[in-house]
Structure formats: structure tokens, C-alpha cells
XYZ file of N, CA, C and O in Angstrom:
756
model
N 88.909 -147.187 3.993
C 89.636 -146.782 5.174
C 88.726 -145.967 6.065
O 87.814 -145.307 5.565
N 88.900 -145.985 7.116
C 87.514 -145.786 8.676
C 88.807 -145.466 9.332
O 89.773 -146.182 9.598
N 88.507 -143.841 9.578
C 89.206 -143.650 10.281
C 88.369 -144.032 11.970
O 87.144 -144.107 12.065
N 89.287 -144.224 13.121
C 88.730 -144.679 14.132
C 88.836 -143.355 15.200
O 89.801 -142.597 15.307
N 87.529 -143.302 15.973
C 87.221 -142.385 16.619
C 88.477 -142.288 17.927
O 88.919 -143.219 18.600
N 88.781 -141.055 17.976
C 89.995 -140.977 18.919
C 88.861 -140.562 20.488
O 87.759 -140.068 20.729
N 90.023 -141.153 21.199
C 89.754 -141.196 22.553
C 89.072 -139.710 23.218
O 90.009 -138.983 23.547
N 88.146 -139.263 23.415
C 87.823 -138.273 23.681
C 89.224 -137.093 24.655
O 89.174 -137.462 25.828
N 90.238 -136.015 24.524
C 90.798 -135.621 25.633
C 91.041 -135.103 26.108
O 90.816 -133.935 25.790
N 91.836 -135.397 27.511
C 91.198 -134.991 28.646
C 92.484 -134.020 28.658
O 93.633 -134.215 28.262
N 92.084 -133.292 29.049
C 93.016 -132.119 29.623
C 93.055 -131.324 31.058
O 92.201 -130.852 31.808
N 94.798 -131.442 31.051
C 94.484 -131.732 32.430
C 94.671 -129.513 33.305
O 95.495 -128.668 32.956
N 94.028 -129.431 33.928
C 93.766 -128.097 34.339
C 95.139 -127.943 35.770
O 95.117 -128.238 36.965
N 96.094 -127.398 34.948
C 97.407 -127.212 35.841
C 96.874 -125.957 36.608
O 97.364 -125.720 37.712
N 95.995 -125.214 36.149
C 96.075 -123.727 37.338
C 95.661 -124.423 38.150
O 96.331 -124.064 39.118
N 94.670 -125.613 38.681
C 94.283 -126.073 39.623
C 94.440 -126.918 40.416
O 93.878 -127.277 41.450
N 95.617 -127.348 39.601
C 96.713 -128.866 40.369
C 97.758 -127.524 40.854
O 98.606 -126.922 40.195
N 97.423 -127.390 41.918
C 98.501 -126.963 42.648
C 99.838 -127.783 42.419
O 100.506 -127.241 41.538
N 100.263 -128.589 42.785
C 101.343 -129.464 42.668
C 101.995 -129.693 41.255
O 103.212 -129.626 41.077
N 101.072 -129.972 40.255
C 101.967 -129.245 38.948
C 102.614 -128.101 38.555
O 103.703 -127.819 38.055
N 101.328 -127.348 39.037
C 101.847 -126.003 38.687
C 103.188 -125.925 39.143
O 104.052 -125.764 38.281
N 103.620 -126.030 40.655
C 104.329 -125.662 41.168
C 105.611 -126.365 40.625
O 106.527 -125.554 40.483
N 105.888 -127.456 40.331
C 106.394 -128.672 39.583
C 107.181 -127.624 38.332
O 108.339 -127.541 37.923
N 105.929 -126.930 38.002
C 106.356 -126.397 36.262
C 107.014 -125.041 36.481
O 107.867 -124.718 35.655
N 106.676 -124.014 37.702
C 107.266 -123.128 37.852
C 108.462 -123.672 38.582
O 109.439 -123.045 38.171
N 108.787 -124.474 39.396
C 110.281 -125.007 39.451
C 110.981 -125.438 38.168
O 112.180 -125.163 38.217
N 110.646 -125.962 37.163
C 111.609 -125.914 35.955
C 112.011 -125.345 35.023
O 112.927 -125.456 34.208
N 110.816 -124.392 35.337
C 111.102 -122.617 34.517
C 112.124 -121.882 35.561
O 112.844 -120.942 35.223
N 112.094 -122.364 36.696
C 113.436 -121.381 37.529
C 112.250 -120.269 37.982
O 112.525 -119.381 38.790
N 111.319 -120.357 37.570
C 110.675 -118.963 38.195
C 109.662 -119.554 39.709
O 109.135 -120.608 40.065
N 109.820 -118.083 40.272
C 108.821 -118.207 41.367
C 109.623 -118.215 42.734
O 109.117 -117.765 43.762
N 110.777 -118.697 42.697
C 111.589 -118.775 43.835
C 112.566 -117.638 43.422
O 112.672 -117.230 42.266
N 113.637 -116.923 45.044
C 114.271 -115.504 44.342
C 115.534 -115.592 44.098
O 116.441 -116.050 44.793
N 115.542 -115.111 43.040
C 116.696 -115.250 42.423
C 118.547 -114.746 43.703
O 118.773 -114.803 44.912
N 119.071 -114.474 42.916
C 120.526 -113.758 43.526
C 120.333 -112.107 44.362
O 120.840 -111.702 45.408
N 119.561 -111.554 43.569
C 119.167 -110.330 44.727
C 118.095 -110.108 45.142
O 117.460 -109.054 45.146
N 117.730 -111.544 45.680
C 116.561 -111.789 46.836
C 114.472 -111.541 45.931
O 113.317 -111.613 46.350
N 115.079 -111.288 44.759
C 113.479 -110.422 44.051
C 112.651 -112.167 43.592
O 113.123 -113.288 43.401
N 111.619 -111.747 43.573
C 110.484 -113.372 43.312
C 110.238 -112.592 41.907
O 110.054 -111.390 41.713
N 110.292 -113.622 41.041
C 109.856 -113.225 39.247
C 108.455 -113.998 39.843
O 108.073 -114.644 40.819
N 107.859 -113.333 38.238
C 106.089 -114.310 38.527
C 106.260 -114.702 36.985
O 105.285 -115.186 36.410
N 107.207 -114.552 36.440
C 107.241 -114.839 34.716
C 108.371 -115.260 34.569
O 109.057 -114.759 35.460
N 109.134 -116.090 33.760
C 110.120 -116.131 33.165
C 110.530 -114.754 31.897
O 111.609 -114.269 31.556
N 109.440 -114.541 31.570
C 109.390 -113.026 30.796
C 110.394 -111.911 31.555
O 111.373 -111.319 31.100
N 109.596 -111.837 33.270
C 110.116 -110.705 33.667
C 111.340 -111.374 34.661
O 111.904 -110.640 35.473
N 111.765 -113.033 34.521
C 113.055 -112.732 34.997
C 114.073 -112.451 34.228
O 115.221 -112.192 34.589
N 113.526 -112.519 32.849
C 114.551 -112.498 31.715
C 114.969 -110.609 31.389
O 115.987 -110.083 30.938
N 113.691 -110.044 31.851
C 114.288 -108.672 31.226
C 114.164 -107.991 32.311
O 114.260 -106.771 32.173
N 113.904 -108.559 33.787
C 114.306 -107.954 34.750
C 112.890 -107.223 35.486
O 111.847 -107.304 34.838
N 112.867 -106.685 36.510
C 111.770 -105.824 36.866
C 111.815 -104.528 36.440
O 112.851 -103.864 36.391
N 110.649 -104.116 36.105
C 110.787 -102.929 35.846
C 110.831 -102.000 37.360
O 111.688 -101.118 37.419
N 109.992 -102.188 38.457
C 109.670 -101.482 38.888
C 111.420 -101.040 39.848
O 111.560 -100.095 40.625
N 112.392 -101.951 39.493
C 113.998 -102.017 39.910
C 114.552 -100.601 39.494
O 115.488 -100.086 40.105
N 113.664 -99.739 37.966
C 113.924 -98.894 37.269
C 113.477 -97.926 37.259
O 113.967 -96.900 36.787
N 112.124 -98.097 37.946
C 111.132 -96.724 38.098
C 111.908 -95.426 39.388
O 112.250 -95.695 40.539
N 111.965 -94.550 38.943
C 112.899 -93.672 39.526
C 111.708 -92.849 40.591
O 110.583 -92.376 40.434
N 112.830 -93.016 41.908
C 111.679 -92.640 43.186
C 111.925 -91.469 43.770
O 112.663 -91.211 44.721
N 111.116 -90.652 42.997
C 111.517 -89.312 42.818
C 111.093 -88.306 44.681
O 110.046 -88.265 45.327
N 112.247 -87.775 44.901
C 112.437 -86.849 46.044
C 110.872 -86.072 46.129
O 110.261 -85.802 45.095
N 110.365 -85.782 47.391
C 108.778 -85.053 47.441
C 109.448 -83.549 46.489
O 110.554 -83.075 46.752
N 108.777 -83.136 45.689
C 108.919 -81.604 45.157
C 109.606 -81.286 44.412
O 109.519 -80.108 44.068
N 110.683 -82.180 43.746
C 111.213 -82.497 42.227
C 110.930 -81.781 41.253
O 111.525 -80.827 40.750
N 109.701 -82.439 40.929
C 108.668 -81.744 39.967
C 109.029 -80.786 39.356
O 109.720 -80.536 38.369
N 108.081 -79.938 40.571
C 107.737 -78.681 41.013
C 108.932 -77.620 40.742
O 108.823 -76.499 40.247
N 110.089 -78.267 41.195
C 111.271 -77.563 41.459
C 112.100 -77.234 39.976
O 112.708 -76.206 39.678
N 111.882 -78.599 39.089
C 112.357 -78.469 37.714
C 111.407 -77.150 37.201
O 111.901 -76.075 36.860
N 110.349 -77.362 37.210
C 109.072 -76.512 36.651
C 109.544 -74.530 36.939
O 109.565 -73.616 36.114
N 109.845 -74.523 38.405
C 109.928 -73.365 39.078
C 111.222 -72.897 37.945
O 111.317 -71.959 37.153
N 112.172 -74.092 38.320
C 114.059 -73.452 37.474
C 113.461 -73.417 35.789
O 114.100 -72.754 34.972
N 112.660 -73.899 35.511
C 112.379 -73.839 33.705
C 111.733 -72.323 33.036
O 111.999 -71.684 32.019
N 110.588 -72.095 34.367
C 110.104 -71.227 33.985
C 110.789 -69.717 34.255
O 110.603 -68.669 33.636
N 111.845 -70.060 35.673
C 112.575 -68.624 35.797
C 113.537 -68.628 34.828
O 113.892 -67.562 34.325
N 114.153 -69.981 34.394
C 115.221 -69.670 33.365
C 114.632 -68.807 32.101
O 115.207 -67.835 31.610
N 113.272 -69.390 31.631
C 112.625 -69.013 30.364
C 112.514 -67.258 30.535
O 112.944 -66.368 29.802
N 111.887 -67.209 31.593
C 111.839 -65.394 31.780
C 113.053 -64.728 31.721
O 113.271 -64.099 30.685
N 114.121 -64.718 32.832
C 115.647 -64.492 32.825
C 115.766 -64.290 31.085
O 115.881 -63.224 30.480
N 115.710 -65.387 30.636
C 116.364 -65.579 29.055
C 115.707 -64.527 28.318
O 116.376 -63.633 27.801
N 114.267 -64.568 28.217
C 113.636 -63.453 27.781
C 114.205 -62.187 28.113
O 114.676 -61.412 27.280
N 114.155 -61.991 29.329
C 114.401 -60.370 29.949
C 115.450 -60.049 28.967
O 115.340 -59.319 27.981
N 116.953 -60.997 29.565
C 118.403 -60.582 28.796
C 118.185 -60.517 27.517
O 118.969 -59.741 26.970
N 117.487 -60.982 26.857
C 117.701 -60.578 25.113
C 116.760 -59.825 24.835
O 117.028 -58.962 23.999
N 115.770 -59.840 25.227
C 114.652 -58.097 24.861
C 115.469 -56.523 25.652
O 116.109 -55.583 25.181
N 114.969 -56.943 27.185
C 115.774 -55.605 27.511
C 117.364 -56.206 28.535
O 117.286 -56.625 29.690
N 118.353 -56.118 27.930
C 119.671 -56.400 28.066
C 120.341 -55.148 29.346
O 121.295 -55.245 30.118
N 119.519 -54.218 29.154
C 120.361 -53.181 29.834
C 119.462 -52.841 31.335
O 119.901 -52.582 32.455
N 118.388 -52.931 30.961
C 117.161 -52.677 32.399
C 117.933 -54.293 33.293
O 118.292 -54.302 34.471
N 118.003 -55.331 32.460
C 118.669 -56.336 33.530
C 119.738 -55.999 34.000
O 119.645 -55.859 35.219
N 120.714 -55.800 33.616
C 122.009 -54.914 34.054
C 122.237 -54.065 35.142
O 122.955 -54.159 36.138
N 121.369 -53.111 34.676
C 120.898 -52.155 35.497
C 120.628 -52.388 36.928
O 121.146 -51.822 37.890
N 119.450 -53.604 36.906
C 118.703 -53.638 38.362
C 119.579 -54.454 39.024
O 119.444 -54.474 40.247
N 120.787 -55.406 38.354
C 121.556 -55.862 38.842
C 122.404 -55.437 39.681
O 122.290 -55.627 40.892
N 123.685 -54.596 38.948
C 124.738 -53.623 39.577
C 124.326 -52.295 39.528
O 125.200 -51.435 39.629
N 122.909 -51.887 39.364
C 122.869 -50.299 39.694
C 123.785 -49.450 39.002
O 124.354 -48.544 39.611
N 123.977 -49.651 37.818
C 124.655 -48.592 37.032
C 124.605 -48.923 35.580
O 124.063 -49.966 35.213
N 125.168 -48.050 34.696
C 124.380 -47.915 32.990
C 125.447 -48.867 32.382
O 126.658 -48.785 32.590
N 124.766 -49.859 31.536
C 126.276 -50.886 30.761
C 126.822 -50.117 30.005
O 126.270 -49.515 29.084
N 128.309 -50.040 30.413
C 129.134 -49.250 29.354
C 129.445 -49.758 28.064
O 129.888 -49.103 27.120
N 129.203 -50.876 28.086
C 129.675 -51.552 26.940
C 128.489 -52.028 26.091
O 127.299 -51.739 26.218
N 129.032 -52.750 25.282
C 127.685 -53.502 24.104
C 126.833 -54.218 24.961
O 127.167 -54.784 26.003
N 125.691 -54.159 24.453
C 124.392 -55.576 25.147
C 124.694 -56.558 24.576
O 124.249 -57.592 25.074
N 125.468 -56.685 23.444
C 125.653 -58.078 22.932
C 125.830 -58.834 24.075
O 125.055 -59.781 24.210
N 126.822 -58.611 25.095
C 127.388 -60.090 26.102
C 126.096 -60.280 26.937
O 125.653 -61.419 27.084
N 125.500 -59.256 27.465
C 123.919 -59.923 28.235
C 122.802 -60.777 27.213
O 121.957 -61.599 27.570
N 123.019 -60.425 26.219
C 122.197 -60.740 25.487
C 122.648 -62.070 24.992
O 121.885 -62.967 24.633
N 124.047 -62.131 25.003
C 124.278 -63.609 24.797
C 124.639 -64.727 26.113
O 125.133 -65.851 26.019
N 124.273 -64.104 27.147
C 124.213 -64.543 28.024
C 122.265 -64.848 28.361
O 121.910 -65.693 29.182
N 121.344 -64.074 27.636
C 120.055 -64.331 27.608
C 119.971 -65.946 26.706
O 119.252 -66.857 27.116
N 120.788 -66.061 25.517
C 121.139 -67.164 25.139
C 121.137 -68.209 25.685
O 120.211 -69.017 25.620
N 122.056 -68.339 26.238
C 122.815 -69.365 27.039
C 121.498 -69.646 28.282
O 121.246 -70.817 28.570
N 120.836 -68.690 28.856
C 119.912 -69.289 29.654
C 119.004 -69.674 28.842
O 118.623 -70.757 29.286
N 118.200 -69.330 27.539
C 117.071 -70.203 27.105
C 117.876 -71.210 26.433
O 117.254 -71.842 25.579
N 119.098 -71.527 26.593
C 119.403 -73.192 26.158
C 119.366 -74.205 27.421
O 119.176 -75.418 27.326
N 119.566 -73.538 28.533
C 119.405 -73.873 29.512
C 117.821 -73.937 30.023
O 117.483 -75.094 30.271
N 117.361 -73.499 30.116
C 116.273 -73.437 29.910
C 115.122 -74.778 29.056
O 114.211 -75.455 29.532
N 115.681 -74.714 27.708
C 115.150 -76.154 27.500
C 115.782 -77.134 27.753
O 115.427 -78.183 27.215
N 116.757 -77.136 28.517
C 117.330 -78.275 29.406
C 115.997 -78.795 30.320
O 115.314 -79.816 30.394
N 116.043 -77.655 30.877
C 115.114 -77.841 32.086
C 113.637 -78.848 31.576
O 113.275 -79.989 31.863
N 113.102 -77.831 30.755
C 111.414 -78.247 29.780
C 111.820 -79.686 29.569
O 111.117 -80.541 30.107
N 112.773 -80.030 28.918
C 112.761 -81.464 28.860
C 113.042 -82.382 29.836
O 112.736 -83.568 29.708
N 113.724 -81.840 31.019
C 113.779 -82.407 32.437
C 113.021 -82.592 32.917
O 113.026 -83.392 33.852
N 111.895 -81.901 32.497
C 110.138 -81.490 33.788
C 109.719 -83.179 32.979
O 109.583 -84.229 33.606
N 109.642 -83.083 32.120
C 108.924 -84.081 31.044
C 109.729 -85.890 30.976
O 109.096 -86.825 30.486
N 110.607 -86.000 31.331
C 111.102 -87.072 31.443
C 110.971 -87.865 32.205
O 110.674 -87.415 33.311
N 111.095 -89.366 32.116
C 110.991 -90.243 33.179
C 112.296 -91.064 34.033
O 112.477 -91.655 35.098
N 113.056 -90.662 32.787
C 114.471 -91.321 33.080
C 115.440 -90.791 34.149
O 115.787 -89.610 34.152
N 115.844 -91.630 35.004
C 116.514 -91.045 35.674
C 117.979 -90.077 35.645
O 118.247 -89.153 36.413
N 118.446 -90.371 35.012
C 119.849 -89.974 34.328
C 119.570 -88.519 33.549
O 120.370 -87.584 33.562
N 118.555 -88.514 33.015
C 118.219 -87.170 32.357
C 118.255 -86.136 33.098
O 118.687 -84.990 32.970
N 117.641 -86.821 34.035
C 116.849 -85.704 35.543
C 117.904 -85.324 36.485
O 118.037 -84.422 37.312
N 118.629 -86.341 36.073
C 120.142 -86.111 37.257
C 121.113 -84.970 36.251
O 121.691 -84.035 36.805
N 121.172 -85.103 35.276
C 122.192 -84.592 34.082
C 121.494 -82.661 34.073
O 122.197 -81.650 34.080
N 120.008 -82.726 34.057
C 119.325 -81.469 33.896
C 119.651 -80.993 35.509
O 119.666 -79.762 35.499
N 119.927 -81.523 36.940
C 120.081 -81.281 38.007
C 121.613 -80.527 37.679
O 121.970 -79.349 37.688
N 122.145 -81.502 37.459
C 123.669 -81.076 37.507
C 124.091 -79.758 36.466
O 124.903 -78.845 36.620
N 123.331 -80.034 35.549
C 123.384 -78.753 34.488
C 123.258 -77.488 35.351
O 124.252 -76.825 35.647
N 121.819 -77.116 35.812
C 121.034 -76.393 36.727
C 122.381 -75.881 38.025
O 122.767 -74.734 38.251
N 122.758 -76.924 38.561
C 124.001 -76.600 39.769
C 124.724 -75.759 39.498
O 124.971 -74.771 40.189
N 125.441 -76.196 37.806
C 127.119 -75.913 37.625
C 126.538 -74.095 37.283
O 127.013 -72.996 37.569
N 125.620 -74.434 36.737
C 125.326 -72.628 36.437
C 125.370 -71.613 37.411
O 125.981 -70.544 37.415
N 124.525 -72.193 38.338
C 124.148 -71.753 39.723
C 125.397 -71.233 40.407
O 125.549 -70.223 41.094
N 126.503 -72.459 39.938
C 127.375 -71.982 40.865
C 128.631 -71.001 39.998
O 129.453 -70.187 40.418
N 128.321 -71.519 38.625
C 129.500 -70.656 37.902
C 128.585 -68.972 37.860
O 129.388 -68.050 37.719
N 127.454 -68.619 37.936
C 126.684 -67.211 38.093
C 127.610 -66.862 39.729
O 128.584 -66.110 39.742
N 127.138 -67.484 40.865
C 127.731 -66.675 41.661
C 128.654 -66.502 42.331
O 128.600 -66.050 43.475
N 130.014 -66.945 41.533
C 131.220 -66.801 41.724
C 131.533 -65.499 40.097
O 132.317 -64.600 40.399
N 131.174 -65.450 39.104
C 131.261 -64.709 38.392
C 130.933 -63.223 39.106
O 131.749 -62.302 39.087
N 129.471 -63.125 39.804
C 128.877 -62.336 39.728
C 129.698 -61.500 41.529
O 129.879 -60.292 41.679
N 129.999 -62.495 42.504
C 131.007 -62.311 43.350
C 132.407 -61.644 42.803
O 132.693 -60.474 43.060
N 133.127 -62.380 42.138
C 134.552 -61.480 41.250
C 134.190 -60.190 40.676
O 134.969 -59.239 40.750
N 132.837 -60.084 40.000
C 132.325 -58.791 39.225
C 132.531 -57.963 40.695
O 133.392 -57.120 40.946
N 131.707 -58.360 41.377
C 131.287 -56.931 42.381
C 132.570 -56.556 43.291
O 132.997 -55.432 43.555
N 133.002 -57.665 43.646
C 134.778 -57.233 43.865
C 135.409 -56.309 43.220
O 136.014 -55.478 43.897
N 135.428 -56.242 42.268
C 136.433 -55.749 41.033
C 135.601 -54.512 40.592
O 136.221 -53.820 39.784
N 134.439 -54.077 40.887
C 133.982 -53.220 40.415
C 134.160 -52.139 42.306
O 134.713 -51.039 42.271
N 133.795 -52.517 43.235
C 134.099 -52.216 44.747
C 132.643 -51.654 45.221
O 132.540 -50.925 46.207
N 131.467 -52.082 44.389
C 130.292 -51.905 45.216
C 129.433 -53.139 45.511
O 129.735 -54.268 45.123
N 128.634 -52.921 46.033
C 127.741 -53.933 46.755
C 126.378 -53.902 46.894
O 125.880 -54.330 47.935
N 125.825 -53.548 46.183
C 124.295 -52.970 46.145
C 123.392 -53.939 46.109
O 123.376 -54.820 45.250
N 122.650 -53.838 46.970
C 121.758 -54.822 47.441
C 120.596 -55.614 46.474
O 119.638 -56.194 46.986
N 120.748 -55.572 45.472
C 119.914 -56.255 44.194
C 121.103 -57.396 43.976
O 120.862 -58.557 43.648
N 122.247 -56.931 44.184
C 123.484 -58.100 43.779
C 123.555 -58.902 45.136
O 123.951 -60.065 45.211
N 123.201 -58.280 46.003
C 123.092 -59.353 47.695
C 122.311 -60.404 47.490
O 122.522 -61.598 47.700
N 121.044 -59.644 46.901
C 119.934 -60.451 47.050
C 120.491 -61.717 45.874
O 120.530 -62.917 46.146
N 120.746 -61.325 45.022
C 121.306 -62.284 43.839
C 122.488 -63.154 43.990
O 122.715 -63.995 43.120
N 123.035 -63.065 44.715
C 123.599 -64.004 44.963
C 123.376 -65.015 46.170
O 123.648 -66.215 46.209
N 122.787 -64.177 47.178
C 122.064 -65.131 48.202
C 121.370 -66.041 47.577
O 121.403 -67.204 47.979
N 120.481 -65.610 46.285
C 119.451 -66.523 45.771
C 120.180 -67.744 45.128
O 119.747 -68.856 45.434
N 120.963 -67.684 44.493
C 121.513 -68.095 43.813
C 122.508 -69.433 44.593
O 122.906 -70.474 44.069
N 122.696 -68.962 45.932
C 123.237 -69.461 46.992
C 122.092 -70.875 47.213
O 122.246 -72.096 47.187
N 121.077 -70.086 47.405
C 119.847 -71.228 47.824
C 119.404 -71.834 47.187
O 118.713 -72.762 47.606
N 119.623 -71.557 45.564
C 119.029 -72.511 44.510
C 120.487 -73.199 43.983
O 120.371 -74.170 43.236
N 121.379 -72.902 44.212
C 122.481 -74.114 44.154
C 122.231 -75.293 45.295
O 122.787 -76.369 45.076
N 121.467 -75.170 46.444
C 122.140 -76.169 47.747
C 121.009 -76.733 47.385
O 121.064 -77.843 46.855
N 119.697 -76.068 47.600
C 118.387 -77.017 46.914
C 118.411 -77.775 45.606
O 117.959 -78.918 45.537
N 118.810 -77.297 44.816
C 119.210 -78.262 43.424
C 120.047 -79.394 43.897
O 119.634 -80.552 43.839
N 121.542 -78.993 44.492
C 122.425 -80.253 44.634
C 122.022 -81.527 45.938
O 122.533 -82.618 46.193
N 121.003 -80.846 46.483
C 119.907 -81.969 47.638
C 119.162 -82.417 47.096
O 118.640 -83.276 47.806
N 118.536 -82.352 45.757
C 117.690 -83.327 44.809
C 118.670 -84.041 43.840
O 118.276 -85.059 43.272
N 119.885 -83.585 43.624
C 121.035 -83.484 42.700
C 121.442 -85.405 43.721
O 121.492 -86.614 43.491
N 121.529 -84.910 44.270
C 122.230 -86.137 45.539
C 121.007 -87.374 46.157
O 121.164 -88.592 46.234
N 119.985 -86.678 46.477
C 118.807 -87.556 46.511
C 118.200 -88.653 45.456
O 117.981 -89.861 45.552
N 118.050 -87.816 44.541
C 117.835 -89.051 43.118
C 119.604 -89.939 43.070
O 119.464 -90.982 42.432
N 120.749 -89.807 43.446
C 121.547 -90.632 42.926
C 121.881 -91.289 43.894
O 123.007 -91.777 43.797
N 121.245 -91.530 44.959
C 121.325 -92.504 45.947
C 120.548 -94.071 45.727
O 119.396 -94.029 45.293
N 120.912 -94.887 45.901
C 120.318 -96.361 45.347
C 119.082 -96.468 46.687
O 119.133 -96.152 47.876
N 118.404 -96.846 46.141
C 117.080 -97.315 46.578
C 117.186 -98.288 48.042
O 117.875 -99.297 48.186
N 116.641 -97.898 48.650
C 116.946 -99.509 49.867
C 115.853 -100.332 49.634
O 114.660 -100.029 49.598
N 116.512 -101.639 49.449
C 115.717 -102.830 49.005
C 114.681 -102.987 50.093
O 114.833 -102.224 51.047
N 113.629 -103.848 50.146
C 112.198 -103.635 50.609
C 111.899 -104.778 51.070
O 110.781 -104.979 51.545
């Protein structure tokens, strides 16, 4: 038995037949745009979608801004649980009558907040960043309505508590303008 020499073959070079190619990306469905106007270059990426549909287009100074709220939360948190009463103090201008426990567990509550933030700076996901925004707000805003009823109810006004709540004023509206910016949908391109 002889086996017989096969036909030498030829293979045919589709990247360079234009007209196949194109032939073959019409029966893969790819290359032309789909239902919300996007051109795949893969059947790969029409199957799992674009990524770049997902990449989150982050507001100028974001960043920066998570970074700024992480690191004042981290200090704040520090201050209230080392010295509980000097914070107090420079706050409402007068000596805590009561236990440091509640500042101090209020120093708590900001370094949990706090690594809210650290892991906000560090993420890529959008939803995280929106969730650590909104976290960041509700505080913002539950501090200076607390800290408003306090100074009511106590009947002074001392200007360390002005300043503190003004601030507090400005880092609620700046948070909820990145808060609102990231959850706006993208305009298509």
C-alpha cells in the first residue's frame, strides 16, 4: 500500500480577501451596530458587551475629594477617641458634663466611616463610589441638623459651631454634586 502524495494546500488568506472577510464578519453578526447603535469588532465582545459601556467617567476632582473626606474623617475619628473632651470643648466652648463615652463613640462611628471612604478612594466600581458618596452626605447632613438642635437647645452660638456647620453645609452640597454627577448616564458619542 503507497500512500499517494496529497495535493499540495493552498490556503486561502481571508485577512486579505477583503470580500470574504467581510462575507464572514456578516455571518458572525459582527461588525455592523447592533440595537444601541455600538460596532462590536469580536463576537467575544458582542457577547459580553463593551467594556468601555462600564468604565465609570469620573467627575474632574472625585478623587481628590474622597481622599480629602477619608483623611479628615480618619483625624476627626482619632481626635474623638484620644482627646473626647478638647473636641467638645473647641466645639461648643464649654466643659462636657457628662461621660466621653458618647464622643468617643461617636469617634467610632467616624473611623467606620472613614474606612468607607479608604475603600471608596480605591475602587473602580461605580456603585461603590456612589454608595461611599451617599454614605459621606447622609452624615453630613444628619451632623448638622444634630449639631443645629444642640445649639438651639443649649441657646448659644459660638463661632467654632458657625464655622462647623457652615462647613459641613459645604461638604454636604459638594459631596451630593459628585453624589448626582456620577449617577447621571453617560451621553452616547
Amino acid at each position: 500500500m503507497t500512500s499517494k502524495p496529497h495535493a499540495p494546500l493552498m490556503k486561502k488568506h481571508s485577512q486579505t480577501d477583503l470580500i470574504s472577510r467581510l462575507k464572514s464578519r456578516k455571518i458572525l453578526g459582527v461588525g455592523g451596530e447592533d440595537d444601541d447603535g455600538e460596532v462590536h469588532r469580536s463576537k467575544i465582545s458582542q457577547m459580553l458587551g463593551n467594556e468601555l459601556k462600564f468604565a465609570v467617567r469620573e467627575p474632574i476632582g472625585l478623587r481628590v475629594w474622597i481622599l480629602i473626606s477619608a483623611v479628615g474623617f480618619t483625624v476627626m475619628a482619632l481626635m474623638a477617641l484620644v482627646f473626647p473632651n478638647q473636641l467638645y470643648e473647641v466645639v461648643f466652648e464649654e466643659q462636657l458634663s457628662t461621660t466621653t463615652i458618647s464622643v468617643r463613640l461617636y469617634g467610632g462611628a467616624l473611623l467606620s466611616l472613614a474606612l468607607i471612604m479608604w475603600n471608596g478612594l480605591y475602587t473602580a466600581e461605580k456603585i461603590i463610589i456612589q454608595w461611599t458618596l451617599l454614605s459621606e452626605a447622609c452624615y453630613f447632613a444628619v451632623q448638622f441638623l444634630v449639631t443645629s438642635i444642640t445649639l438651639i437647645e443649649i441657646g448659644i452660638l459660638p463661632n467654632a459651631a458657625i464655622l462647623l456647620l457652615l462647613s459641613r453645609l459645604l461638604f454636604l452640597v459638594v459631596t451630593m454634586a459628585y453624589y448626582h454627577h456620577l449617577g447621571r448616564k453617560p451621553k452616547k458619542i
